Amino acid sequence: GAVVFSEIFDSAQGGYLELAPFDGDAPPILAQIEPVLREAQEMAGILQTEHGPLLLAAQPALTSDGEGPPRGALVFGRFLDRELLQEFADQTHVAFTLLAPDDLRLTPVEQRHLQELAAGETRFQTDEQGNTFVYSTLTGLDGSPVALLKTPVRKDISATGDRTAALLAIMTALGALTLFLAGVYLYT
């Protein structure tokens, strides 16, 4: 198929942009979104570009009732820049860090997480200072990991969970003791 319309605009980067994956009469992105065009399958992931990582979503263009073979695809993206990441952090109230495979801040353990974690898998890790983090990967359009998401575990939430678990254990023990004493009383 032919590209009917293609435009890339990012006000933070000065307006209209050209990106290699979208250039030409048969842009390379077409091969990556083939499942959308062939099987009407939705697709989302991160696409590495010369202007930085692009959070991309592709949907099949179907009839108004969502039926029939795809007539094309709608592809939308947003650059994963500092502003967007800060917006996500503000909305979720979670201070996370996104680490690319070539990020110099990656520790050897984090590099291993990036290589070993499957899509959707999470791993808890405590560092040398006793801080606990949750790690997961963000994937590219092909499902391979393209970034490591590092999220600190809030100590106040963990402490509340620990107190709740301890209180529940005490209440369970008191309930069992009450039942035992009631049984002894009724038996005698």
PDB file of C-alpha atoms in Angstrom:
ATOM      1  CA  GLY A   1       0.000   0.000   0.000  1.00  0.00           C
ATOM      2  CA  ALA A   2       0.861   3.625  -0.352  1.00  0.00           C
ATOM      3  CA  VAL A   3       1.243   6.178   2.403  1.00  0.00           C
ATOM      4  CA  VAL A   4      -1.735   8.538   2.130  1.00  0.00           C
ATOM      5  CA  PHE A   5      -0.686  11.048   4.778  1.00  0.00           C
ATOM      6  CA  SER A   6       2.384  11.330   6.962  1.00  0.00           C
ATOM      7  CA  GLU A   7       3.312  14.240   9.172  1.00  0.00           C
ATOM      8  CA  ILE A   8       5.516  14.468  12.234  1.00  0.00           C
ATOM      9  CA  PHE A   9       5.231  17.514  14.460  1.00  0.00           C
ATOM     10  CA  ASP A  10       6.823  18.140  17.835  1.00  0.00           C
ATOM     11  CA  SER A  11       6.641  21.649  19.234  1.00  0.00           C
ATOM     12  CA  ALA A  12       9.370  20.890  21.796  1.00  0.00           C
ATOM     13  CA  GLN A  13      11.768  20.077  18.948  1.00  0.00           C
ATOM     14  CA  GLY A  14      10.867  23.098  16.834  1.00  0.00           C
ATOM     15  CA  GLY A  15       7.928  21.968  14.713  1.00  0.00           C
ATOM     16  CA  TYR A  16       7.848  19.574  11.766  1.00  0.00           C
ATOM     17  CA  LEU A  17      10.392  16.740  11.787  1.00  0.00           C
ATOM     18  CA  GLU A  18      11.612  14.075   9.448  1.00  0.00           C
ATOM     19  CA  LEU A  19      12.278  10.672  10.963  1.00  0.00           C
ATOM     20  CA  ALA A  20      14.133   7.916   9.119  1.00  0.00           C
ATOM     21  CA  PRO A  21      11.574   5.184   9.981  1.00  0.00           C
ATOM     22  CA  PHE A  22       8.858   7.265   8.251  1.00  0.00           C
ATOM     23  CA  ASP A  23      10.816   8.524   5.214  1.00  0.00           C
ATOM     24  CA  GLY A  24      10.295   7.554   1.595  1.00  0.00           C
ATOM     25  CA  ASP A  25       7.578   5.985  -0.525  1.00  0.00           C
ATOM     26  CA  ALA A  26       7.931   2.681   1.329  1.00  0.00           C
ATOM     27  CA  PRO A  27       8.984   3.806   4.833  1.00  0.00           C
ATOM     28  CA  PRO A  28      10.701   1.229   7.070  1.00  0.00           C
ATOM     29  CA  ILE A  29       7.919   1.575   9.660  1.00  0.00           C
ATOM     30  CA  LEU A  30       5.573  -0.309   7.297  1.00  0.00           C
ATOM     31  CA  ALA A  31       7.488  -3.545   7.859  1.00  0.00           C
ATOM     32  CA  GLN A  32       7.304  -3.080  11.625  1.00  0.00           C
ATOM     33  CA  ILE A  33       3.548  -2.466  11.660  1.00  0.00           C
ATOM     34  CA  GLU A  34       2.797  -5.340   9.258  1.00  0.00           C
ATOM     35  CA  PRO A  35       0.608  -7.174  11.856  1.00  0.00           C
ATOM     36  CA  VAL A  36      -1.640  -4.093  11.989  1.00  0.00           C
ATOM     37  CA  LEU A  37      -2.083  -4.072   8.216  1.00  0.00           C
ATOM     38  CA  ARG A  38      -2.284  -7.843   7.691  1.00  0.00           C
ATOM     39  CA  GLU A  39      -4.128  -9.112  10.797  1.00  0.00           C
ATOM     40  CA  ALA A  40      -5.932  -5.988  12.108  1.00  0.00           C
ATOM     41  CA  GLN A  41      -3.857  -6.348  15.280  1.00  0.00           C
ATOM     42  CA  GLU A  42      -3.240  -3.316  17.512  1.00  0.00           C
ATOM     43  CA  MET A  43       0.360  -2.549  18.286  1.00  0.00           C
ATOM     44  CA  ALA A  44       2.202  -0.336  20.758  1.00  0.00           C
ATOM     45  CA  GLY A  45       5.775   0.075  21.872  1.00  0.00           C
ATOM     46  CA  ILE A  46       8.806   2.278  21.789  1.00  0.00           C
ATOM     47  CA  LEU A  47      10.550   3.109  18.537  1.00  0.00           C
ATOM     48  CA  GLN A  48      14.125   4.371  18.758  1.00  0.00           C
ATOM     49  CA  THR A  49      14.608   7.325  16.402  1.00  0.00           C
ATOM     50  CA  GLU A  50      17.329   9.827  15.652  1.00  0.00           C
ATOM     51  CA  HIS A  51      15.338  12.366  17.723  1.00  0.00           C
ATOM     52  CA  GLY A  52      14.962  10.084  20.747  1.00  0.00           C
ATOM     53  CA  PRO A  53      12.581   7.325  21.811  1.00  0.00           C
ATOM     54  CA  LEU A  54       9.057   7.582  20.414  1.00  0.00           C
ATOM     55  CA  LEU A  55       6.118   6.014  22.254  1.00  0.00           C
ATOM     56  CA  LEU A  56       4.146   4.644  19.320  1.00  0.00           C
ATOM     57  CA  ALA A  57       0.674   3.156  18.875  1.00  0.00           C
ATOM     58  CA  ALA A  58      -0.728   1.747  15.634  1.00  0.00           C
ATOM     59  CA  GLN A  59      -4.366   0.840  15.014  1.00  0.00           C
ATOM     60  CA  PRO A  60      -5.933  -0.734  11.938  1.00  0.00           C
ATOM     61  CA  ALA A  61      -8.233   1.504   9.875  1.00  0.00           C
ATOM     62  CA  LEU A  62     -11.485  -0.474   9.753  1.00  0.00           C
ATOM     63  CA  THR A  63     -15.079   0.323   8.819  1.00  0.00           C
ATOM     64  CA  SER A  64     -17.149   2.384  11.262  1.00  0.00           C
ATOM     65  CA  ASP A  65     -18.509  -0.806  12.838  1.00  0.00           C
ATOM     66  CA  GLY A  66     -14.969  -2.158  13.348  1.00  0.00           C
ATOM     67  CA  GLU A  67     -15.306  -4.913  10.756  1.00  0.00           C
ATOM     68  CA  GLY A  68     -13.636  -5.995   7.558  1.00  0.00           C
ATOM     69  CA  PRO A  69     -10.046  -6.131   6.457  1.00  0.00           C
ATOM     70  CA  PRO A  70      -7.838  -3.185   7.393  1.00  0.00           C
ATOM     71  CA  ARG A  71      -7.797  -0.418   4.796  1.00  0.00           C
ATOM     72  CA  GLY A  72      -4.652   0.988   6.331  1.00  0.00           C
ATOM     73  CA  ALA A  73      -3.322   2.018   9.713  1.00  0.00           C
ATOM     74  CA  LEU A  74      -3.342   5.046  11.975  1.00  0.00           C
ATOM     75  CA  VAL A  75       0.003   5.527  13.660  1.00  0.00           C
ATOM     76  CA  PHE A  76       0.426   8.004  16.485  1.00  0.00           C
ATOM     77  CA  GLY A  77       3.441   8.705  18.622  1.00  0.00           C
ATOM     78  CA  ARG A  78       4.838  10.951  21.275  1.00  0.00           C
ATOM     79  CA  PHE A  79       8.473  11.471  22.108  1.00  0.00           C
ATOM     80  CA  LEU A  80       9.464  10.146  25.527  1.00  0.00           C
ATOM     81  CA  ASP A  81      11.217  13.330  26.537  1.00  0.00           C
ATOM     82  CA  ARG A  82      11.828  14.689  30.025  1.00  0.00           C
ATOM     83  CA  GLU A  83       8.580  16.699  29.972  1.00  0.00           C
ATOM     84  CA  LEU A  84       6.427  13.656  29.181  1.00  0.00           C
ATOM     85  CA  LEU A  85       8.223  11.504  31.745  1.00  0.00           C
ATOM     86  CA  GLN A  86       7.720  14.225  34.363  1.00  0.00           C
ATOM     87  CA  GLU A  87       4.040  14.431  33.387  1.00  0.00           C
ATOM     88  CA  PHE A  88       3.725  10.650  33.929  1.00  0.00           C
ATOM     89  CA  ALA A  89       5.498  10.950  37.298  1.00  0.00           C
ATOM     90  CA  ASP A  90       3.191  13.792  38.374  1.00  0.00           C
ATOM     91  CA  GLN A  91       0.050  11.925  37.325  1.00  0.00           C
ATOM     92  CA  THR A  92       1.050   8.672  39.007  1.00  0.00           C
ATOM     93  CA  HIS A  93       2.734  10.278  42.044  1.00  0.00           C
ATOM     94  CA  VAL A  94       5.648   7.887  41.487  1.00  0.00           C
ATOM     95  CA  ALA A  95       9.229   9.048  41.038  1.00  0.00           C
ATOM     96  CA  PHE A  96      10.514   6.604  38.428  1.00  0.00           C
ATOM     97  CA  THR A  97      13.601   6.514  36.246  1.00  0.00           C
ATOM     98  CA  LEU A  98      13.688   5.315  32.655  1.00  0.00           C
ATOM     99  CA  LEU A  99      17.069   3.907  31.651  1.00  0.00           C
ATOM    100  CA  ALA A 100      18.056   3.224  28.038  1.00  0.00           C
ATOM    101  CA  PRO A 101      20.439   0.316  27.337  1.00  0.00           C
ATOM    102  CA  ASP A 102      23.326   2.754  26.753  1.00  0.00           C
ATOM    103  CA  ASP A 103      22.581   4.857  29.865  1.00  0.00           C
ATOM    104  CA  LEU A 104      25.778   5.290  31.892  1.00  0.00           C
ATOM    105  CA  ARG A 105      23.765   5.228  35.139  1.00  0.00           C
ATOM    106  CA  LEU A 106      22.921   1.522  34.669  1.00  0.00           C
ATOM    107  CA  THR A 107      24.576  -0.620  37.309  1.00  0.00           C
ATOM    108  CA  PRO A 108      25.742  -4.135  36.375  1.00  0.00           C
ATOM    109  CA  VAL A 109      22.673  -5.556  38.172  1.00  0.00           C
ATOM    110  CA  GLU A 110      20.374  -3.228  36.212  1.00  0.00           C
ATOM    111  CA  GLN A 111      22.066  -4.189  32.942  1.00  0.00           C
ATOM    112  CA  ARG A 112      21.320  -7.815  33.794  1.00  0.00           C
ATOM    113  CA  HIS A 113      17.668  -6.936  34.546  1.00  0.00           C
ATOM    114  CA  LEU A 114      17.391  -5.253  31.150  1.00  0.00           C
ATOM    115  CA  GLN A 115      18.673  -8.388  29.438  1.00  0.00           C
ATOM    116  CA  GLU A 116      16.798 -10.969  31.524  1.00  0.00           C
ATOM    117  CA  LEU A 117      13.357  -9.503  32.270  1.00  0.00           C
ATOM    118  CA  ALA A 118      10.589 -10.618  29.917  1.00  0.00           C
ATOM    119  CA  ALA A 119       7.889  -8.188  28.804  1.00  0.00           C
ATOM    120  CA  GLY A 120       5.454  -7.665  31.692  1.00  0.00           C
ATOM    121  CA  GLU A 121       7.775  -9.280  34.254  1.00  0.00           C
ATOM    122  CA  THR A 122       8.838  -7.312  37.341  1.00  0.00           C
ATOM    123  CA  ARG A 123      11.670  -7.820  39.772  1.00  0.00           C
ATOM    124  CA  PHE A 124      12.332  -6.364  43.236  1.00  0.00           C
ATOM    125  CA  GLN A 125      15.910  -5.456  44.126  1.00  0.00           C
ATOM    126  CA  THR A 126      17.407  -3.852  47.234  1.00  0.00           C
ATOM    127  CA  ASP A 127      20.548  -1.766  46.767  1.00  0.00           C
ATOM    128  CA  GLU A 128      23.550  -1.386  49.091  1.00  0.00           C
ATOM    129  CA  GLN A 129      21.859   1.480  50.983  1.00  0.00           C
ATOM    130  CA  GLY A 130      18.777  -0.622  51.754  1.00  0.00           C
ATOM    131  CA  ASN A 131      16.517   1.083  49.190  1.00  0.00           C
ATOM    132  CA  THR A 132      14.170  -1.257  47.365  1.00  0.00           C
ATOM    133  CA  PHE A 133      13.265  -0.768  43.701  1.00  0.00           C
ATOM    134  CA  VAL A 134      10.873  -2.463  41.313  1.00  0.00           C
ATOM    135  CA  TYR A 135      12.265  -3.075  37.831  1.00  0.00           C
ATOM    136  CA  SER A 136      10.428  -3.820  34.599  1.00  0.00           C
ATOM    137  CA  THR A 137      11.174  -3.326  30.937  1.00  0.00           C
ATOM    138  CA  LEU A 138       9.527  -1.244  28.268  1.00  0.00           C
ATOM    139  CA  THR A 139       9.439  -2.963  24.923  1.00  0.00           C
ATOM    140  CA  GLY A 140       9.867  -1.951  21.336  1.00  0.00           C
ATOM    141  CA  LEU A 141       7.390  -2.726  18.583  1.00  0.00           C
ATOM    142  CA  ASP A 142       9.002  -6.143  18.139  1.00  0.00           C
ATOM    143  CA  GLY A 143       8.601  -6.997  21.839  1.00  0.00           C
ATOM    144  CA  SER A 144      12.285  -6.716  22.685  1.00  0.00           C
ATOM    145  CA  PRO A 145      13.311  -4.631  25.728  1.00  0.00           C
ATOM    146  CA  VAL A 146      14.366  -1.082  24.869  1.00  0.00           C
ATOM    147  CA  ALA A 147      14.417   0.543  28.309  1.00  0.00           C
ATOM    148  CA  LEU A 148      14.460  -0.364  31.986  1.00  0.00           C
ATOM    149  CA  LEU A 149      11.867   1.213  34.258  1.00  0.00           C
ATOM    150  CA  LYS A 150      13.180   1.680  37.806  1.00  0.00           C
ATOM    151  CA  THR A 151      10.612   2.572  40.467  1.00  0.00           C
ATOM    152  CA  PRO A 152      11.425   3.099  44.138  1.00  0.00           C
ATOM    153  CA  VAL A 153       9.276   1.254  46.668  1.00  0.00           C
ATOM    154  CA  ARG A 154       7.967   3.857  49.059  1.00  0.00           C
ATOM    155  CA  LYS A 155       9.054   3.024  52.579  1.00  0.00           C
ATOM    156  CA  ASP A 156       5.945   4.528  54.178  1.00  0.00           C
ATOM    157  CA  ILE A 157       3.727   2.172  52.167  1.00  0.00           C
ATOM    158  CA  SER A 158       5.962  -0.795  52.969  1.00  0.00           C
ATOM    159  CA  ALA A 159       5.955   0.115  56.659  1.00  0.00           C
ATOM    160  CA  THR A 160       2.143   0.410  56.638  1.00  0.00           C
ATOM    161  CA  GLY A 161       1.927  -3.010  54.986  1.00  0.00           C
ATOM    162  CA  ASP A 162       4.249  -4.506  57.592  1.00  0.00           C
ATOM    163  CA  ARG A 163       2.221  -2.995  60.463  1.00  0.00           C
ATOM    164  CA  THR A 164      -1.037  -4.209  58.920  1.00  0.00           C
ATOM    165  CA  ALA A 165       0.350  -7.736  58.496  1.00  0.00           C
ATOM    166  CA  ALA A 166       1.572  -7.775  62.115  1.00  0.00           C
ATOM    167  CA  LEU A 167      -1.783  -6.490  63.400  1.00  0.00           C
ATOM    168  CA  LEU A 168      -3.627  -9.098  61.343  1.00  0.00           C
ATOM    169  CA  ALA A 169      -1.393 -11.847  62.778  1.00  0.00           C
ATOM    170  CA  ILE A 170      -2.062 -10.630  66.335  1.00  0.00           C
ATOM    171  CA  MET A 171      -5.824 -10.446  65.705  1.00  0.00           C
ATOM    172  CA  THR A 172      -5.800 -13.963  64.226  1.00  0.00           C
ATOM    173  CA  ALA A 173      -3.878 -15.282  67.252  1.00  0.00           C
ATOM    174  CA  LEU A 174      -6.295 -13.559  69.661  1.00  0.00           C
ATOM    175  CA  GLY A 175      -9.259 -14.981  67.750  1.00  0.00           C
ATOM    176  CA  ALA A 176      -7.781 -18.480  67.911  1.00  0.00           C
ATOM    177  CA  LEU A 177      -7.074 -18.063  71.642  1.00  0.00           C
ATOM    178  CA  THR A 178     -10.655 -16.881  72.229  1.00  0.00           C
ATOM    179  CA  LEU A 179     -12.050 -19.895  70.373  1.00  0.00           C
ATOM    180  CA  PHE A 180      -9.748 -22.204  72.341  1.00  0.00           C
ATOM    181  CA  LEU A 181     -10.795 -20.697  75.686  1.00  0.00           C
ATOM    182  CA  ALA A 182     -14.486 -20.837  74.688  1.00  0.00           C
ATOM    183  CA  GLY A 183     -14.037 -24.494  73.756  1.00  0.00           C
ATOM    184  CA  VAL A 184     -12.349 -25.244  77.097  1.00  0.00           C
ATOM    185  CA  TYR A 185     -15.118 -23.413  78.979  1.00  0.00           C
ATOM    186  CA  LEU A 186     -17.883 -25.263  77.138  1.00  0.00           C
ATOM    187  CA  TYR A 187     -16.112 -28.599  77.535  1.00  0.00           C
ATOM    188  CA  THR A 188     -15.766 -28.201  81.324  1.00  0.00           C
TER     189      THR A 188
END
